[in-house]
GROMACS .gro file of N, CA and C in nm:
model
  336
    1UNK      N    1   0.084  -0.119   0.000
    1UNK     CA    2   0.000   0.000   0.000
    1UNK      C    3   0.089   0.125   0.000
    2UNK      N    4   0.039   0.208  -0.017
    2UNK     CA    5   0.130   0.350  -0.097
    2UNK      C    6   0.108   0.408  -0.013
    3UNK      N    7   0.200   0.499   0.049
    3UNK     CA    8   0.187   0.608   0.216
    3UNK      C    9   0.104   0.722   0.143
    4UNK      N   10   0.007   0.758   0.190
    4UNK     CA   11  -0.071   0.898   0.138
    4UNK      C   12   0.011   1.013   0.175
    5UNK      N   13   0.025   1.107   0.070
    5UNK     CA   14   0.059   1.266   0.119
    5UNK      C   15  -0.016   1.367   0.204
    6UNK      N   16   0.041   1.380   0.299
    6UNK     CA   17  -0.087   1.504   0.354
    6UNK      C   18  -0.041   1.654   0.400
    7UNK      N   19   0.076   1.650   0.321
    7UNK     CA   20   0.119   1.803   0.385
    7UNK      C   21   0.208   1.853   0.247
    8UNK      N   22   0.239   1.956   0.184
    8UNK     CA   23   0.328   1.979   0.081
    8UNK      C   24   0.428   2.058   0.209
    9UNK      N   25   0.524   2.094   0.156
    9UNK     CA   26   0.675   2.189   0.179
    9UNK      C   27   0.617   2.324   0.146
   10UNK      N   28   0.642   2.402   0.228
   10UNK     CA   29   0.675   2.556   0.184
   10UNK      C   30   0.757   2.585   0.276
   11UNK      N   31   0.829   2.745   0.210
   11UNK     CA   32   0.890   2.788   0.312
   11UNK      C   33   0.860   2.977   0.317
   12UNK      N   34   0.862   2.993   0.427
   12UNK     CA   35   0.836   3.160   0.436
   12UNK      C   36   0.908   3.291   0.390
   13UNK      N   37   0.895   3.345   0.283
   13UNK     CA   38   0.990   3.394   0.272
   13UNK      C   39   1.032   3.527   0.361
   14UNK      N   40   0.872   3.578   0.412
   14UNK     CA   41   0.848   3.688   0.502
   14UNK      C   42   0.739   3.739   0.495
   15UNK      N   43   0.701   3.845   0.536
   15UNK     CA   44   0.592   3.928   0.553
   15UNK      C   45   0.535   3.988   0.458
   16UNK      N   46   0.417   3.999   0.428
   16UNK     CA   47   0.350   4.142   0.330
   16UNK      C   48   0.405   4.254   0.365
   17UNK      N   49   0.474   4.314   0.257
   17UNK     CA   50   0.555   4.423   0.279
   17UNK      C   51   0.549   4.500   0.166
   18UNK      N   52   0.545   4.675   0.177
   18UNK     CA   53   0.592   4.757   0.077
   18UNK      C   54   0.696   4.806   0.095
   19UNK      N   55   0.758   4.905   0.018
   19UNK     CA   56   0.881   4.936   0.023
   19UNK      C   57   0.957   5.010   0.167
   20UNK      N   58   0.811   5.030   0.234
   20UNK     CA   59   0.862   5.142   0.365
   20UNK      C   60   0.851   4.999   0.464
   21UNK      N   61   0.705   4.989   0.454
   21UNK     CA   62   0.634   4.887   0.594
   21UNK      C   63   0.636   4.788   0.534
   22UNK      N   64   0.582   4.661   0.647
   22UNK     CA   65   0.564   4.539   0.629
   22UNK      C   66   0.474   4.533   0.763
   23UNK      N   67   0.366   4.460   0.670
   23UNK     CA   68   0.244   4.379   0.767
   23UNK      C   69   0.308   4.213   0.825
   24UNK      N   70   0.331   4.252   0.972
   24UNK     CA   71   0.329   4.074   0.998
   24UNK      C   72   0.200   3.995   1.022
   25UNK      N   73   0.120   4.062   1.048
   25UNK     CA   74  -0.006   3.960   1.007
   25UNK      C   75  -0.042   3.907   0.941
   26UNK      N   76   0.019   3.922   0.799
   26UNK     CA   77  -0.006   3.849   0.643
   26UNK      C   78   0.145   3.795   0.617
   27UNK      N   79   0.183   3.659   0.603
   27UNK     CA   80   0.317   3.579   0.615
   27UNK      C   81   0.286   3.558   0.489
   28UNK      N   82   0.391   3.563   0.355
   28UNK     CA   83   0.419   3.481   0.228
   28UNK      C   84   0.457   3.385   0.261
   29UNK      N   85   0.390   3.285   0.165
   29UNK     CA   86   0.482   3.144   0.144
   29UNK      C   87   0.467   3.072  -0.006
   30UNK      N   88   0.610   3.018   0.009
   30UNK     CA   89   0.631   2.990  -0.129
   30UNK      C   90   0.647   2.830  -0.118
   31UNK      N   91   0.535   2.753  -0.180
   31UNK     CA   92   0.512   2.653  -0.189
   31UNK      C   93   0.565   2.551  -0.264
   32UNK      N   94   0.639   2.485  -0.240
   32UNK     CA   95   0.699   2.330  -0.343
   32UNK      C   96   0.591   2.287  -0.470
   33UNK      N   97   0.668   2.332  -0.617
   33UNK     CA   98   0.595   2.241  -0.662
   33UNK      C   99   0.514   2.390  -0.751
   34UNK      N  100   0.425   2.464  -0.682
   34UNK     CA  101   0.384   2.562  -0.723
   34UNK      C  102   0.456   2.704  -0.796
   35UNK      N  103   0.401   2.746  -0.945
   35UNK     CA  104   0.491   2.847  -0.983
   35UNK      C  105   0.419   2.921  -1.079
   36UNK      N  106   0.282   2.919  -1.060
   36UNK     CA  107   0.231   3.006  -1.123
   36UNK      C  108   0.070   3.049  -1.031
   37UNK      N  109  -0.009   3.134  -1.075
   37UNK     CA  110  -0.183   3.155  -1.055
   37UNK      C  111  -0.240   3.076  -0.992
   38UNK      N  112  -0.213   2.977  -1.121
   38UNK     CA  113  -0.298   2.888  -1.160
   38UNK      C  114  -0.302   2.788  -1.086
   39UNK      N  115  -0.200   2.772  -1.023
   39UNK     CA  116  -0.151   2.636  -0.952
   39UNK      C  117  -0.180   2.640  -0.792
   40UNK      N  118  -0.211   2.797  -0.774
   40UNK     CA  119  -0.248   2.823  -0.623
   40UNK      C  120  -0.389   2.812  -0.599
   41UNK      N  121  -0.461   2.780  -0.719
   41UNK     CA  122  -0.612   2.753  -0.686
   41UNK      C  123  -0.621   2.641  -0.602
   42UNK      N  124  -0.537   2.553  -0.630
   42UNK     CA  125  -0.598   2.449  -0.533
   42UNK      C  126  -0.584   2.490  -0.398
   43UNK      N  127  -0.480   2.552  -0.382
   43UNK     CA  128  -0.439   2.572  -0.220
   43UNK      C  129  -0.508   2.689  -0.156
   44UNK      N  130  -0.613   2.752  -0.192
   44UNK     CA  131  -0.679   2.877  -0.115
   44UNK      C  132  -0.761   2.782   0.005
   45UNK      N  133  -0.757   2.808   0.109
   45UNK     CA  134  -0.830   2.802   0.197
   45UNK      C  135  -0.748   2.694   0.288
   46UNK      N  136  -0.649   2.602   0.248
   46UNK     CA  137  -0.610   2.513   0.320
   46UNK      C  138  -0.554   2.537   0.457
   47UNK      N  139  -0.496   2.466   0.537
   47UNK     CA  140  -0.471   2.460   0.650
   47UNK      C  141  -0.307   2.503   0.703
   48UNK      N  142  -0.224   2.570   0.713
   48UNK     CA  143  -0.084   2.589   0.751
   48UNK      C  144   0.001   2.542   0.869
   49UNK      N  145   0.062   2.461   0.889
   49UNK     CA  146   0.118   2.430   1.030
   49UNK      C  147   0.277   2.501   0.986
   50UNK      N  148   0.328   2.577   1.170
   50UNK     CA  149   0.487   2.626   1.158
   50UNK      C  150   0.474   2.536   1.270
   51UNK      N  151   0.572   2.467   1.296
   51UNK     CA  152   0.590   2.378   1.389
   51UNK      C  153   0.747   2.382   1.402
   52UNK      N  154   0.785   2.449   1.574
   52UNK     CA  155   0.861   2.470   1.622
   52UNK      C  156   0.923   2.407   1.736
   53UNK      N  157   1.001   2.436   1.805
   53UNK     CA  158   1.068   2.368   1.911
   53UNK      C  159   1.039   2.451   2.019
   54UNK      N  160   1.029   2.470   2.092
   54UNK     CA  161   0.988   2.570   2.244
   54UNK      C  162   1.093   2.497   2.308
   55UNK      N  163   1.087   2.602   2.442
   55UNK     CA  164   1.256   2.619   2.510
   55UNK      C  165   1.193   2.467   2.675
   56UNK      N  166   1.064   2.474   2.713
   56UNK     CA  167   1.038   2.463   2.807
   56UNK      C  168   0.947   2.308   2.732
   57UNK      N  169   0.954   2.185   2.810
   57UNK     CA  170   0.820   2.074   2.729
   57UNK      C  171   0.712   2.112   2.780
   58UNK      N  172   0.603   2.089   2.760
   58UNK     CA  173   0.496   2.109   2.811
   58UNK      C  174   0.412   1.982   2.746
   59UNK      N  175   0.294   1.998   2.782
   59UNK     CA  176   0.189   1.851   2.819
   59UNK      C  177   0.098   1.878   2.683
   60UNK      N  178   0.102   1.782   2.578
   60UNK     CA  179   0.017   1.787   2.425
   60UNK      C  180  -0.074   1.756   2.516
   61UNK      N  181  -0.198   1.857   2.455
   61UNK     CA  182  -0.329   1.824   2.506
   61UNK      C  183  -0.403   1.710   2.445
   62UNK      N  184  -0.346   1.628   2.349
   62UNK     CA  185  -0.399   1.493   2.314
   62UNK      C  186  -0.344   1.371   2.315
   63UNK      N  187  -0.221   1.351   2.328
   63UNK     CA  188  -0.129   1.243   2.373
   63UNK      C  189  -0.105   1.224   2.524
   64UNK      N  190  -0.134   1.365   2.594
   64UNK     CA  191  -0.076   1.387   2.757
   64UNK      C  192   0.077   1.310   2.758
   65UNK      N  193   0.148   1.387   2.707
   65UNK     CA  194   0.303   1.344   2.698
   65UNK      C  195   0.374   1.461   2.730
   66UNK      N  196   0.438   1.492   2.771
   66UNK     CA  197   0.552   1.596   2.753
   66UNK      C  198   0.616   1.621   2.639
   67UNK      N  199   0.643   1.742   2.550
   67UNK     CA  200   0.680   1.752   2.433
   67UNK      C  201   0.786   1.888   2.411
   68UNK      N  202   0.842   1.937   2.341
   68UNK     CA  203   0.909   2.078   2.292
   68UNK      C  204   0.818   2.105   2.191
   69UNK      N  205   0.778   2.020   2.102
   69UNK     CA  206   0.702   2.097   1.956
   69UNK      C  207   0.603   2.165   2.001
   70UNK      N  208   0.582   2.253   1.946
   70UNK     CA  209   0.430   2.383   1.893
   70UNK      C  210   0.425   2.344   1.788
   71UNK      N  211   0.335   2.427   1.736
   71UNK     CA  212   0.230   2.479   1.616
   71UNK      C  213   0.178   2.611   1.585
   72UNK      N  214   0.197   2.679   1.556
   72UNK     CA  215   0.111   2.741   1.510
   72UNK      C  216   0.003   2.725   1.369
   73UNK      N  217  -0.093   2.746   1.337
   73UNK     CA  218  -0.183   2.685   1.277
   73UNK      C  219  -0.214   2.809   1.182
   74UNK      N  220  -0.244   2.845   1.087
   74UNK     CA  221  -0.264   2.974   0.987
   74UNK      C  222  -0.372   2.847   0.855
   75UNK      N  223  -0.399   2.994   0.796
   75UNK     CA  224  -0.493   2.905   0.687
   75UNK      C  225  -0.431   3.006   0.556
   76UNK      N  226  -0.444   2.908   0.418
   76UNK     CA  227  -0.385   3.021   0.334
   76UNK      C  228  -0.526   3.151   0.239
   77UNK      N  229  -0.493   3.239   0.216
   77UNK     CA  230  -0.600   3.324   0.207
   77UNK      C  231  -0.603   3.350   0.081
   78UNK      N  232  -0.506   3.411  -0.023
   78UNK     CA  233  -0.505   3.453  -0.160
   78UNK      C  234  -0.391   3.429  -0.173
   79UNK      N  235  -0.351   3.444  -0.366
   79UNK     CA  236  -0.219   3.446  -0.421
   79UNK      C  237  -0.170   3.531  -0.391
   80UNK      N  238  -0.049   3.534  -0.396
   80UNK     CA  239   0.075   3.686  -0.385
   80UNK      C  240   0.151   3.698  -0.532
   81UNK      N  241   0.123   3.804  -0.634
   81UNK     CA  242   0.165   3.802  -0.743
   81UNK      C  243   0.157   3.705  -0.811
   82UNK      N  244   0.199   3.647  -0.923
   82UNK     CA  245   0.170   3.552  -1.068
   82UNK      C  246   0.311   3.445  -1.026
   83UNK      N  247   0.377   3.427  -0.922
   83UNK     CA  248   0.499   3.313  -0.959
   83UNK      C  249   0.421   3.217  -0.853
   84UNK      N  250   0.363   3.246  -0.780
   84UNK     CA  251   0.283   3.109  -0.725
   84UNK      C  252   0.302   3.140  -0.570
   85UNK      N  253   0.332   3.224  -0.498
   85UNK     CA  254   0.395   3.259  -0.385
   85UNK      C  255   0.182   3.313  -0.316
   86UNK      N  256   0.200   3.262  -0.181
   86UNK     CA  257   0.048   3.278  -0.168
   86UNK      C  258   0.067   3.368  -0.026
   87UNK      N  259  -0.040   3.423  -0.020
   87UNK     CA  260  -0.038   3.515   0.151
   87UNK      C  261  -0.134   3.424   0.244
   88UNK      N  262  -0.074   3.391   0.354
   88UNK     CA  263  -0.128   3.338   0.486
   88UNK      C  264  -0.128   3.441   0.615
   89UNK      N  265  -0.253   3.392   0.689
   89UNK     CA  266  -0.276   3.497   0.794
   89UNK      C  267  -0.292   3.345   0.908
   90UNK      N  268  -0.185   3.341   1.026
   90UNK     CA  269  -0.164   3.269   1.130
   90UNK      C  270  -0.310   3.332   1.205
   91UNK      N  271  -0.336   3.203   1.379
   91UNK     CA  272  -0.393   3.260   1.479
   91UNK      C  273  -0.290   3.361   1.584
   92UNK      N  274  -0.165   3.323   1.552
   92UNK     CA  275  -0.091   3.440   1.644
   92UNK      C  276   0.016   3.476   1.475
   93UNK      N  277   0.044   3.603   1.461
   93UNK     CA  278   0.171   3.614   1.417
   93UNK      C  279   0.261   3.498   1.393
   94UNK      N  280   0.325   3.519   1.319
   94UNK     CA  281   0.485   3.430   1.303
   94UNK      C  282   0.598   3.496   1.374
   95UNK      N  283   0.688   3.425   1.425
   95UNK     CA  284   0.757   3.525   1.494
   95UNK      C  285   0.822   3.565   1.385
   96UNK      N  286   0.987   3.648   1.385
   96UNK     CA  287   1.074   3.689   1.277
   96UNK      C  288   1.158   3.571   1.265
   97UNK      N  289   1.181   3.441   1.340
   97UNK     CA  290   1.270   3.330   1.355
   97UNK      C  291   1.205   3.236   1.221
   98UNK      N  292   1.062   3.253   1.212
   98UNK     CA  293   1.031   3.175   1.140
   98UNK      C  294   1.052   3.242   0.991
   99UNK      N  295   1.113   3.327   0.916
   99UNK     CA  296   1.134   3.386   0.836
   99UNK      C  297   1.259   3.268   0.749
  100UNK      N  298   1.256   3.224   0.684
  100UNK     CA  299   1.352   3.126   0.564
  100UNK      C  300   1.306   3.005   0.609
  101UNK      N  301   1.196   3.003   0.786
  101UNK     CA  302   1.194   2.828   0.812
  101UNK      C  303   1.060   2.740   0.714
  102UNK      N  304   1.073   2.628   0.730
  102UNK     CA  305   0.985   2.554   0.669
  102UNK      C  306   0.827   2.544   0.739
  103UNK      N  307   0.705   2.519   0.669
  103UNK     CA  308   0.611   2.511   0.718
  103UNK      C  309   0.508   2.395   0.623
  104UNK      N  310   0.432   2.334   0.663
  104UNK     CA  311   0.356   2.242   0.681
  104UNK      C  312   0.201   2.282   0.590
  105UNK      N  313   0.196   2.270   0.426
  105UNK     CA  314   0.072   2.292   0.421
  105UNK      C  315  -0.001   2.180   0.388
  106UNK      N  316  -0.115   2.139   0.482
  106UNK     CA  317  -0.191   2.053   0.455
  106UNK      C  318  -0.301   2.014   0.378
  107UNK      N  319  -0.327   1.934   0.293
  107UNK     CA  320  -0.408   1.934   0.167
  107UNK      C  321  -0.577   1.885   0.237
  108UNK      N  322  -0.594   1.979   0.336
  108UNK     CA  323  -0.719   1.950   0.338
  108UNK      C  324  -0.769   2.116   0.422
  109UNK      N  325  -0.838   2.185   0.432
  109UNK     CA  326  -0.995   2.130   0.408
  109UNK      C  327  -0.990   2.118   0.268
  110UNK      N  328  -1.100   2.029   0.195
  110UNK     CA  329  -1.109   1.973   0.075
  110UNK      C  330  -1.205   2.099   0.048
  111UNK      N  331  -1.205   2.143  -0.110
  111UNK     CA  332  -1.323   2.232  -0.147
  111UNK      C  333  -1.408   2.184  -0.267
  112UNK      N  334  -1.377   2.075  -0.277
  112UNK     CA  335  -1.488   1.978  -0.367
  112UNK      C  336  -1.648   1.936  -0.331
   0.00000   0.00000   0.00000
């Protein structure tokens, strides 16, 4: 049996930004695989995981284990220009650490 995919690669390149400011509430990401418009249709609305290491473990509220990983969780919202690069809005910010790191987009909610 064949392992199912459930997450593609992206990575952040940074913030919605103009030449003066930059919004951190709106994170770019540039997705594996994706390089045009057209190709970001599928991915509007999906699900985003940044999944990090924290300094302190603390208790997963569904395993009850002790752990270092987080999450933060974002959903993706619209394209960012014509090369395939899309804008995501997190439930908290990204910090600035997560800026070149990798993130987690998951191929569901389904919009079929």
């Amino acid at each position: 049996m064949q392992p199912v995919k459930l997450f593609s690669k992206g990575v952040v390149p940074g913030y919605r930004r103009g030449q003066r400011n930059q919004d951190s509430s709106i994170s770019l990401i540039k997705i594996e695989g994706v390089t045009t418009k057209a190709d970001v249709d599928f991915y509007l609305g999906k699900r985003v995981a940044y999944v990090y290491r924290g300094q302190k473990s603390r208790k997963n509220k569904i395993t009850k284990r002790d752990t270092k990983l987080r999450v933060i969780w974002g959903k993706i919202r619209r394209a960012h220009g014509s090369s395939g690069a899309v804008r995501a809005s997190f439930r908290t910010n990204l910090p600035p650490k997560a800026i070149g790191a990798t993130v987690r987009v998951m191929l569901y909610p389904s919009r079929e």
